[in-house]
XYZ file of C-alpha atoms in Angstrom:
73
model
C 14.425 -100.367 -113.648
C 13.120 -98.491 -110.639
C 10.047 -96.322 -110.871
C 10.431 -92.625 -110.312
C 9.178 -91.330 -107.032
C 6.205 -89.016 -106.950
C 8.490 -86.116 -106.044
C 10.736 -86.806 -109.033
C 7.749 -87.030 -111.346
C 6.347 -83.751 -109.992
C 9.715 -82.062 -110.485
C 9.849 -83.332 -114.069
C 6.324 -82.117 -114.791
C 7.093 -78.727 -113.247
C 10.163 -78.388 -115.470
C 8.060 -79.259 -118.522
C 5.435 -76.711 -117.492
C 8.077 -74.006 -117.141
C 9.509 -74.868 -120.556
C 6.084 -74.711 -122.191
C 5.242 -71.445 -120.422
C 8.498 -69.908 -121.672
C 7.681 -71.017 -125.226
C 4.187 -69.555 -124.974
C 5.549 -66.244 -123.695
C 8.085 -66.129 -126.534
C 5.377 -66.826 -129.128
C 3.110 -64.137 -127.669
C 5.917 -61.572 -127.786
C 6.699 -62.490 -131.394
C 3.028 -62.163 -132.369
C 2.773 -58.794 -130.617
C 5.908 -57.540 -132.363
C 4.564 -58.668 -135.733
C 1.300 -56.799 -135.126
C 3.177 -53.633 -134.256
C 5.408 -53.895 -137.327
C 2.426 -54.426 -139.630
C 0.524 -51.549 -138.081
C 3.567 -49.292 -138.368
C 3.999 -50.295 -142.010
C 0.384 -49.377 -142.727
C 0.743 -46.001 -141.034
C 3.983 -45.222 -142.880
C 2.465 -46.294 -146.197
C -0.540 -44.025 -145.706
C 1.612 -41.099 -144.626
C 3.932 -41.509 -147.614
C 0.929 -41.598 -149.954
C -0.369 -38.369 -148.448
C -3.553 -39.993 -147.172
C -2.831 -39.643 -143.470
C -5.642 -37.133 -142.857
C -8.340 -38.841 -144.903
C -11.443 -40.232 -143.240
C -10.870 -43.579 -144.925
C -7.433 -43.805 -143.381
C -8.773 -43.078 -139.926
C -11.536 -45.658 -140.346
C -9.075 -48.273 -141.585
C -6.624 -47.440 -138.824
C -9.278 -47.663 -136.118
C -10.630 -50.949 -137.450
C -7.191 -52.487 -137.865
C -6.041 -51.323 -134.453
C -9.103 -52.835 -132.814
C -8.664 -56.071 -134.741
C -4.974 -56.380 -133.924
C -5.383 -55.577 -130.265
C -8.363 -57.789 -129.574
C -7.979 -60.741 -131.920
C -7.030 -64.001 -130.278
C -5.691 -65.722 -133.348
């Protein structure tokens, strides 16, 4: 069995890198969408309960927004 040339190995590694990058991008988009859905659900829940103007709501909203936008997990 012949060994792969350096060029072939580099091409294979580049293809793997592109595949992994695509998976990472897909996961990041899914996580971002989930954050937006959860935030929207919170806002709708508070509005439906009539608490949209309360100070607690604004504090919670600000804290949650900051957490969702800046968390790395």
